Amino acid sequence: MSSILRFTAQRAAPSFSRSISLSAVARKDLIQDLYVSQLKAYKPSPQAKDAAASSVRSYTAPTPPKAPALPTDLASELAKFDAEEPVIGQKAESKPAAGAETGGDGVQEYLSFLEQDLPKADKHH
């Protein structure tokens, strides 16, 4: 009986062996070969030597600024400046906006309000 079991076990269990051929012909990748051959055959078209001239402007340096000219009669200009009376800025009378308080009462009220203690929160039991 053991021989029958051994015989049937050998038939039923398939043997796991390599059935894929790994020869050099099978490992060849046709897509890669085509790609490499196209890369080797590619020859870029030669560009003209002045091809970049259309996209680049020629540089011209800006004109240097002119030096300011001093007045020809400097002594009379200085004497005229010294003779002028200095203008002292006058205080412009500012008119208060409509509804705005005049004086510092509003400011003092606001500051005293800020200095007051905050009301204490009622503790809930």
CSV table of N, CA and C in Angstrom, one decimal:
chain,number,residue,atom,x,y,z
A,1,MET,N,0.8,-1.2,0.0
A,1,MET,CA,0.0,0.0,0.0
A,1,MET,C,0.9,1.3,0.0
A,2,SER,N,2.0,1.2,0.7
A,2,SER,CA,2.8,2.4,0.7
A,2,SER,C,3.4,2.7,-0.7
A,3,SER,N,3.6,1.7,-1.5
A,3,SER,CA,4.1,1.9,-2.8
A,3,SER,C,3.1,2.6,-3.7
A,4,ILE,N,1.8,2.3,-3.5
A,4,ILE,CA,0.8,2.9,-4.2
A,4,ILE,C,0.6,4.4,-3.8
A,5,LEU,N,0.7,4.6,-2.6
A,5,LEU,CA,0.6,6.0,-2.1
A,5,LEU,C,1.8,6.8,-2.6
A,6,ARG,N,3.0,6.2,-2.6
A,6,ARG,CA,4.2,7.0,-3.1
A,6,ARG,C,4.0,7.2,-4.6
A,7,PHE,N,3.5,6.3,-5.3
A,7,PHE,CA,3.3,6.5,-6.8
A,7,PHE,C,2.3,7.5,-7.1
A,8,THR,N,1.2,7.6,-6.4
A,8,THR,CA,0.1,8.6,-6.6
A,8,THR,C,0.6,9.9,-6.1
A,9,ALA,N,1.4,10.0,-5.1
A,9,ALA,CA,1.9,11.3,-4.6
A,9,ALA,C,2.9,11.9,-5.6
A,10,GLN,N,3.7,11.0,-6.3
A,10,GLN,CA,4.6,11.6,-7.3
A,10,GLN,C,3.8,12.1,-8.5
A,11,ARG,N,2.7,11.4,-8.9
A,11,ARG,CA,2.0,11.8,-10.0
A,11,ARG,C,1.2,13.1,-9.7
A,12,ALA,N,0.6,13.2,-8.5
A,12,ALA,CA,-0.3,14.3,-8.2
A,12,ALA,C,0.5,15.6,-7.9
A,13,ALA,N,1.6,15.5,-7.3
A,13,ALA,CA,2.4,16.7,-7.0
A,13,ALA,C,3.2,17.0,-8.2
A,14,PRO,N,2.9,18.2,-8.9
A,14,PRO,CA,3.8,18.6,-10.0
A,14,PRO,C,5.1,19.0,-9.5
A,15,SER,N,6.1,18.7,-10.3
A,15,SER,CA,7.4,19.1,-10.0
A,15,SER,C,7.6,20.6,-10.4
A,16,PHE,N,8.1,21.4,-9.5
A,16,PHE,CA,8.4,22.8,-9.8
A,16,PHE,C,9.8,23.0,-10.3
A,17,SER,N,9.9,23.0,-11.6
A,17,SER,CA,11.2,23.2,-12.2
A,17,SER,C,11.1,24.4,-13.1
A,18,ARG,N,12.2,24.9,-13.4
A,18,ARG,CA,12.3,26.1,-14.3
A,18,ARG,C,11.8,25.7,-15.7
A,19,SER,N,10.8,26.4,-16.2
A,19,SER,CA,10.4,26.1,-17.5
A,19,SER,C,10.7,27.3,-18.4
A,20,ILE,N,11.3,28.4,-17.8
A,20,ILE,CA,11.6,29.6,-18.6
A,20,ILE,C,13.0,29.5,-19.1
A,21,SER,N,13.2,29.8,-20.3
A,21,SER,CA,14.6,29.7,-20.8
A,21,SER,C,15.2,31.1,-20.6
A,22,LEU,N,16.4,31.1,-20.1
A,22,LEU,CA,17.2,32.3,-19.9
A,22,LEU,C,18.3,32.4,-20.8
A,23,SER,N,18.2,32.0,-22.0
A,23,SER,CA,19.3,32.1,-23.0
A,23,SER,C,19.4,33.5,-23.4
A,24,ALA,N,20.5,33.8,-24.1
A,24,ALA,CA,20.8,35.2,-24.5
A,24,ALA,C,19.8,35.7,-25.5
A,25,VAL,N,19.2,34.9,-26.3
A,25,VAL,CA,18.2,35.3,-27.3
A,25,VAL,C,17.0,35.7,-26.6
A,26,ALA,N,16.6,35.1,-25.5
A,26,ALA,CA,15.3,35.4,-24.8
A,26,ALA,C,15.5,36.6,-24.0
A,27,ARG,N,16.7,36.9,-23.5
A,27,ARG,CA,16.9,38.1,-22.7
A,27,ARG,C,17.0,39.4,-23.5
A,28,LYS,N,17.0,39.3,-24.8
A,28,LYS,CA,17.2,40.5,-25.6
A,28,LYS,C,15.9,41.4,-25.5
A,29,ASP,N,16.1,42.6,-25.3
A,29,ASP,CA,14.9,43.6,-25.2
A,29,ASP,C,14.9,44.4,-26.5
A,30,LEU,N,13.8,44.1,-27.3
A,30,LEU,CA,13.7,44.7,-28.6
A,30,LEU,C,13.5,46.2,-28.5
A,31,ILE,N,12.6,46.6,-27.6
A,31,ILE,CA,12.3,48.0,-27.4
A,31,ILE,C,13.6,48.8,-27.1
A,32,GLN,N,14.3,48.3,-26.2
A,32,GLN,CA,15.6,49.0,-25.8
A,32,GLN,C,16.6,49.0,-26.9
A,33,ASP,N,16.6,48.0,-27.7
A,33,ASP,CA,17.6,48.0,-28.8
A,33,ASP,C,17.1,49.0,-29.9
A,34,LEU,N,15.8,49.1,-30.1
A,34,LEU,CA,15.4,50.1,-31.1
A,34,LEU,C,15.7,51.5,-30.6
A,35,TYR,N,15.4,51.8,-29.3
A,35,TYR,CA,15.6,53.1,-28.7
A,35,TYR,C,17.1,53.5,-28.8
A,36,VAL,N,18.0,52.6,-28.4
A,36,VAL,CA,19.4,52.9,-28.5
A,36,VAL,C,19.9,53.1,-29.9
A,37,SER,N,19.4,52.3,-30.8
A,37,SER,CA,19.8,52.5,-32.2
A,37,SER,C,19.3,53.8,-32.7
A,38,GLN,N,18.1,54.3,-32.4
A,38,GLN,CA,17.6,55.6,-32.8
A,38,GLN,C,18.4,56.7,-32.2
A,39,LEU,N,18.8,56.5,-30.9
A,39,LEU,CA,19.7,57.5,-30.3
A,39,LEU,C,21.0,57.7,-31.0
A,40,LYS,N,21.6,56.6,-31.3
A,40,LYS,CA,22.9,56.6,-32.0
A,40,LYS,C,22.8,57.2,-33.4
A,41,ALA,N,21.7,57.0,-34.1
A,41,ALA,CA,21.5,57.5,-35.4
A,41,ALA,C,21.1,58.9,-35.5
A,42,TYR,N,20.7,59.5,-34.4
A,42,TYR,CA,20.2,60.9,-34.3
A,42,TYR,C,21.4,61.9,-34.6
A,43,LYS,N,21.2,62.7,-35.5
A,43,LYS,CA,22.2,63.8,-35.8
A,43,LYS,C,21.4,65.1,-35.8
A,44,PRO,N,21.7,66.0,-34.8
A,44,PRO,CA,21.0,67.3,-34.7
A,44,PRO,C,21.4,68.2,-35.9
A,45,SER,N,20.4,69.0,-36.3
A,45,SER,CA,20.7,69.9,-37.4
A,45,SER,C,21.7,71.0,-37.0
A,46,PRO,N,22.7,71.3,-37.8
A,46,PRO,CA,23.6,72.3,-37.4
A,46,PRO,C,22.9,73.7,-37.3
A,47,GLN,N,23.2,74.5,-36.3
A,47,GLN,CA,22.7,75.8,-36.1
A,47,GLN,C,23.6,76.8,-36.8
A,48,ALA,N,23.0,77.9,-37.3
A,48,ALA,CA,23.7,78.9,-37.9
A,48,ALA,C,24.5,79.7,-36.8
A,49,LYS,N,25.6,80.3,-37.2
A,49,LYS,CA,26.4,81.0,-36.2
A,49,LYS,C,25.7,82.2,-35.6
A,50,ASP,N,24.9,82.8,-36.4
A,50,ASP,CA,24.2,84.0,-36.0
A,50,ASP,C,22.7,83.7,-35.6
A,51,ALA,N,22.4,82.5,-35.1
A,51,ALA,CA,21.1,82.1,-34.8
A,51,ALA,C,20.6,82.9,-33.5
A,52,ALA,N,21.5,83.2,-32.6
A,52,ALA,CA,21.2,83.8,-31.4
A,52,ALA,C,21.1,85.3,-31.5
A,53,ALA,N,21.5,85.9,-32.6
A,53,ALA,CA,21.5,87.3,-32.8
A,53,ALA,C,20.1,87.9,-32.9
A,54,SER,N,19.1,87.1,-33.3
A,54,SER,CA,17.7,87.6,-33.4
A,54,SER,C,17.1,87.7,-32.0
A,55,SER,N,17.6,87.0,-31.0
A,55,SER,CA,17.0,87.0,-29.7
A,55,SER,C,17.8,87.8,-28.7
A,56,VAL,N,18.9,88.4,-29.1
A,56,VAL,CA,19.7,89.1,-28.2
A,56,VAL,C,19.9,90.5,-28.7
A,57,ARG,N,19.7,91.5,-27.8
A,57,ARG,CA,19.8,92.9,-28.3
A,57,ARG,C,21.3,93.4,-28.0
A,58,SER,N,21.7,94.3,-28.8
A,58,SER,CA,23.1,94.8,-28.5
A,58,SER,C,23.0,95.8,-27.4
A,59,TYR,N,24.1,95.8,-26.6
A,59,TYR,CA,24.1,96.7,-25.4
A,59,TYR,C,24.7,98.0,-25.7
A,60,THR,N,24.1,99.0,-25.3
A,60,THR,CA,24.6,100.4,-25.5
A,60,THR,C,24.6,101.0,-24.1
A,61,ALA,N,25.7,101.5,-23.7
A,61,ALA,CA,25.9,102.1,-22.4
A,61,ALA,C,25.1,103.4,-22.3
A,62,PRO,N,24.5,103.7,-21.1
A,62,PRO,CA,23.7,105.0,-21.0
A,62,PRO,C,24.6,106.1,-21.0
A,63,THR,N,24.1,107.3,-21.4
A,63,THR,CA,24.9,108.5,-21.4
A,63,THR,C,25.2,108.9,-20.0
A,64,PRO,N,26.4,109.3,-19.7
A,64,PRO,CA,26.7,109.7,-18.3
A,64,PRO,C,26.0,111.0,-17.9
A,65,PRO,N,25.6,111.2,-16.7
A,65,PRO,CA,24.8,112.4,-16.3
A,65,PRO,C,25.8,113.6,-16.3
A,66,LYS,N,25.2,114.8,-16.6
A,66,LYS,CA,26.0,116.0,-16.6
A,66,LYS,C,26.1,116.5,-15.2
A,67,ALA,N,27.3,117.1,-14.9
A,67,ALA,CA,27.5,117.7,-13.6
A,67,ALA,C,26.7,119.0,-13.4
A,68,PRO,N,26.1,119.2,-12.2
A,68,PRO,CA,25.4,120.4,-12.1
A,68,PRO,C,26.3,121.7,-12.2
A,69,ALA,N,25.7,122.7,-12.8
A,69,ALA,CA,26.5,123.9,-13.0
A,69,ALA,C,26.3,124.9,-11.9
A,70,LEU,N,27.3,125.4,-11.4
A,70,LEU,CA,27.2,126.4,-10.3
A,70,LEU,C,26.8,127.8,-10.9
A,71,PRO,N,26.1,128.6,-10.1
A,71,PRO,CA,25.8,129.9,-10.7
A,71,PRO,C,27.0,130.7,-10.9
A,72,THR,N,27.0,131.5,-11.9
A,72,THR,CA,28.2,132.3,-12.3
A,72,THR,C,28.4,133.4,-11.3
A,73,ASP,N,27.4,133.9,-10.7
A,73,ASP,CA,27.5,135.0,-9.8
A,73,ASP,C,27.2,134.5,-8.4
A,74,LEU,N,28.1,133.7,-7.8
A,74,LEU,CA,27.9,133.0,-6.5
A,74,LEU,C,27.8,134.0,-5.4
A,75,ALA,N,28.7,135.0,-5.4
A,75,ALA,CA,28.7,136.0,-4.3
A,75,ALA,C,27.4,136.7,-4.2
A,76,SER,N,26.8,137.1,-5.3
A,76,SER,CA,25.5,137.8,-5.2
A,76,SER,C,24.4,136.9,-4.7
A,77,GLU,N,24.4,135.6,-5.1
A,77,GLU,CA,23.4,134.6,-4.6
A,77,GLU,C,23.5,134.5,-3.1
A,78,LEU,N,24.7,134.4,-2.6
A,78,LEU,CA,24.9,134.2,-1.2
A,78,LEU,C,24.5,135.4,-0.4
A,79,ALA,N,24.8,136.6,-0.9
A,79,ALA,CA,24.3,137.9,-0.3
A,79,ALA,C,22.8,138.0,-0.3
A,80,LYS,N,22.2,137.6,-1.3
A,80,LYS,CA,20.7,137.6,-1.4
A,80,LYS,C,20.1,136.6,-0.4
A,81,PHE,N,20.7,135.5,-0.2
A,81,PHE,CA,20.2,134.5,0.8
A,81,PHE,C,20.4,135.0,2.2
A,82,ASP,N,21.5,135.6,2.5
A,82,ASP,CA,21.7,136.2,3.8
A,82,ASP,C,20.8,137.3,4.1
A,83,ALA,N,20.4,138.1,3.1
A,83,ALA,CA,19.5,139.2,3.4
A,83,ALA,C,18.1,138.8,3.6
A,84,GLU,N,17.7,137.6,3.2
A,84,GLU,CA,16.3,137.2,3.4
A,84,GLU,C,16.0,136.9,4.9
A,85,GLU,N,14.8,137.3,5.3
A,85,GLU,CA,14.4,137.0,6.7
A,85,GLU,C,13.9,135.5,6.7
A,86,PRO,N,14.3,134.8,7.8
A,86,PRO,CA,13.8,133.4,7.8
A,86,PRO,C,12.3,133.4,8.1
A,87,VAL,N,11.7,132.4,7.5
A,87,VAL,CA,10.2,132.2,7.6
A,87,VAL,C,10.0,131.2,8.7
A,88,ILE,N,9.4,131.6,9.7
A,88,ILE,CA,9.0,130.7,10.8
A,88,ILE,C,7.6,130.1,10.6
A,89,GLY,N,7.5,128.8,10.6
A,89,GLY,CA,6.2,128.2,10.4
A,89,GLY,C,5.2,128.7,11.4
A,90,GLN,N,4.0,129.1,10.9
A,90,GLN,CA,2.9,129.5,11.7
A,90,GLN,C,2.1,128.3,12.1
A,91,LYS,N,1.5,128.4,13.3
A,91,LYS,CA,0.7,127.3,13.7
A,91,LYS,C,-0.7,127.4,13.0
A,92,ALA,N,-1.0,126.4,12.4
A,92,ALA,CA,-2.3,126.5,11.7
A,92,ALA,C,-3.4,126.2,12.7
A,93,GLU,N,-4.4,127.0,12.7
A,93,GLU,CA,-5.5,126.8,13.7
A,93,GLU,C,-6.4,125.6,13.1
A,94,SER,N,-6.3,124.6,13.9
A,94,SER,CA,-7.1,123.4,13.5
A,94,SER,C,-8.5,123.5,14.1
A,95,LYS,N,-9.5,123.3,13.2
A,95,LYS,CA,-10.8,123.4,13.6
A,95,LYS,C,-11.3,122.0,14.1
A,96,PRO,N,-11.9,121.8,15.2
A,96,PRO,CA,-12.3,120.5,15.6
A,96,PRO,C,-13.4,120.0,14.7
A,97,ALA,N,-13.4,118.7,14.6
A,97,ALA,CA,-14.4,118.1,13.7
A,97,ALA,C,-15.8,118.2,14.4
A,98,ALA,N,-16.8,118.2,13.7
A,98,ALA,CA,-18.2,118.3,14.2
A,98,ALA,C,-18.5,117.2,15.2
A,99,GLY,N,-18.9,117.5,16.4
A,99,GLY,CA,-19.2,116.5,17.4
A,99,GLY,C,-18.0,116.1,18.2
A,100,ALA,N,-16.9,116.6,17.9
A,100,ALA,CA,-15.7,116.2,18.7
A,100,ALA,C,-15.6,117.2,19.9
A,101,GLU,N,-15.1,116.7,21.0
A,101,GLU,CA,-14.9,117.5,22.1
A,101,GLU,C,-13.7,118.4,22.0
A,102,THR,N,-13.8,119.6,22.5
A,102,THR,CA,-12.6,120.5,22.5
A,102,THR,C,-12.0,120.4,23.9
A,103,GLY,N,-10.7,120.5,23.9
A,103,GLY,CA,-9.9,120.4,25.1
A,103,GLY,C,-9.5,119.0,25.4
A,104,GLY,N,-9.0,118.8,26.6
A,104,GLY,CA,-8.5,117.5,27.0
A,104,GLY,C,-9.4,116.7,27.9
A,105,ASP,N,-10.7,117.2,28.1
A,105,ASP,CA,-11.6,116.5,28.9
A,105,ASP,C,-11.9,115.0,28.5
A,106,GLY,N,-12.0,114.9,27.2
A,106,GLY,CA,-12.3,113.5,26.7
A,106,GLY,C,-11.2,112.6,26.9
A,107,VAL,N,-10.0,113.1,26.8
A,107,VAL,CA,-8.8,112.2,27.0
A,107,VAL,C,-8.7,111.8,28.5
A,108,GLN,N,-8.9,112.8,29.4
A,108,GLN,CA,-8.8,112.5,30.8
A,108,GLN,C,-9.9,111.5,31.2
A,109,GLU,N,-11.1,111.6,30.7
A,109,GLU,CA,-12.1,110.7,31.0
A,109,GLU,C,-11.8,109.3,30.5
A,110,TYR,N,-11.2,109.2,29.3
A,110,TYR,CA,-10.8,107.9,28.8
A,110,TYR,C,-9.7,107.3,29.6
A,111,LEU,N,-8.7,108.1,30.0
A,111,LEU,CA,-7.6,107.5,30.9
A,111,LEU,C,-8.1,107.1,32.2
A,112,SER,N,-9.0,107.8,32.8
A,112,SER,CA,-9.6,107.4,34.1
A,112,SER,C,-10.4,106.2,34.0
A,113,PHE,N,-11.1,106.0,32.9
A,113,PHE,CA,-11.8,104.8,32.6
A,113,PHE,C,-10.9,103.6,32.5
A,114,LEU,N,-9.7,103.8,31.9
A,114,LEU,CA,-8.8,102.7,31.7
A,114,LEU,C,-8.2,102.3,33.0
A,115,GLU,N,-8.0,103.3,34.0
A,115,GLU,CA,-7.4,103.0,35.2
A,115,GLU,C,-8.3,102.3,36.2
A,116,GLN,N,-9.6,102.3,36.0
A,116,GLN,CA,-10.5,101.7,36.9
A,116,GLN,C,-10.3,100.2,37.0
A,117,ASP,N,-10.6,99.6,38.1
A,117,ASP,CA,-10.5,98.2,38.3
A,117,ASP,C,-11.6,97.5,37.5
A,118,LEU,N,-11.2,96.3,37.0
A,118,LEU,CA,-12.2,95.5,36.3
A,118,LEU,C,-13.2,94.9,37.3
A,119,PRO,N,-14.5,94.8,36.9
A,119,PRO,CA,-15.4,94.2,37.9
A,119,PRO,C,-15.1,92.7,38.1
A,120,LYS,N,-15.2,92.3,39.3
A,120,LYS,CA,-14.9,90.9,39.6
A,120,LYS,C,-16.0,90.0,39.2
A,121,ALA,N,-15.7,88.9,38.7
A,121,ALA,CA,-16.7,87.9,38.2
A,121,ALA,C,-17.3,87.2,39.4
A,122,ASP,N,-18.6,87.0,39.3
A,122,ASP,CA,-19.3,86.3,40.4
A,122,ASP,C,-18.9,84.8,40.4
A,123,LYS,N,-18.6,84.3,41.6
A,123,LYS,CA,-18.3,82.9,41.6
A,123,LYS,C,-19.6,82.1,41.8
A,124,HIS,N,-19.7,81.1,41.0
A,124,HIS,CA,-20.9,80.2,41.0
A,124,HIS,C,-20.5,79.0,41.9
A,125,HIS,N,-21.5,78.7,42.8
A,125,HIS,CA,-21.2,77.6,43.7
A,125,HIS,C,-21.8,76.3,43.2
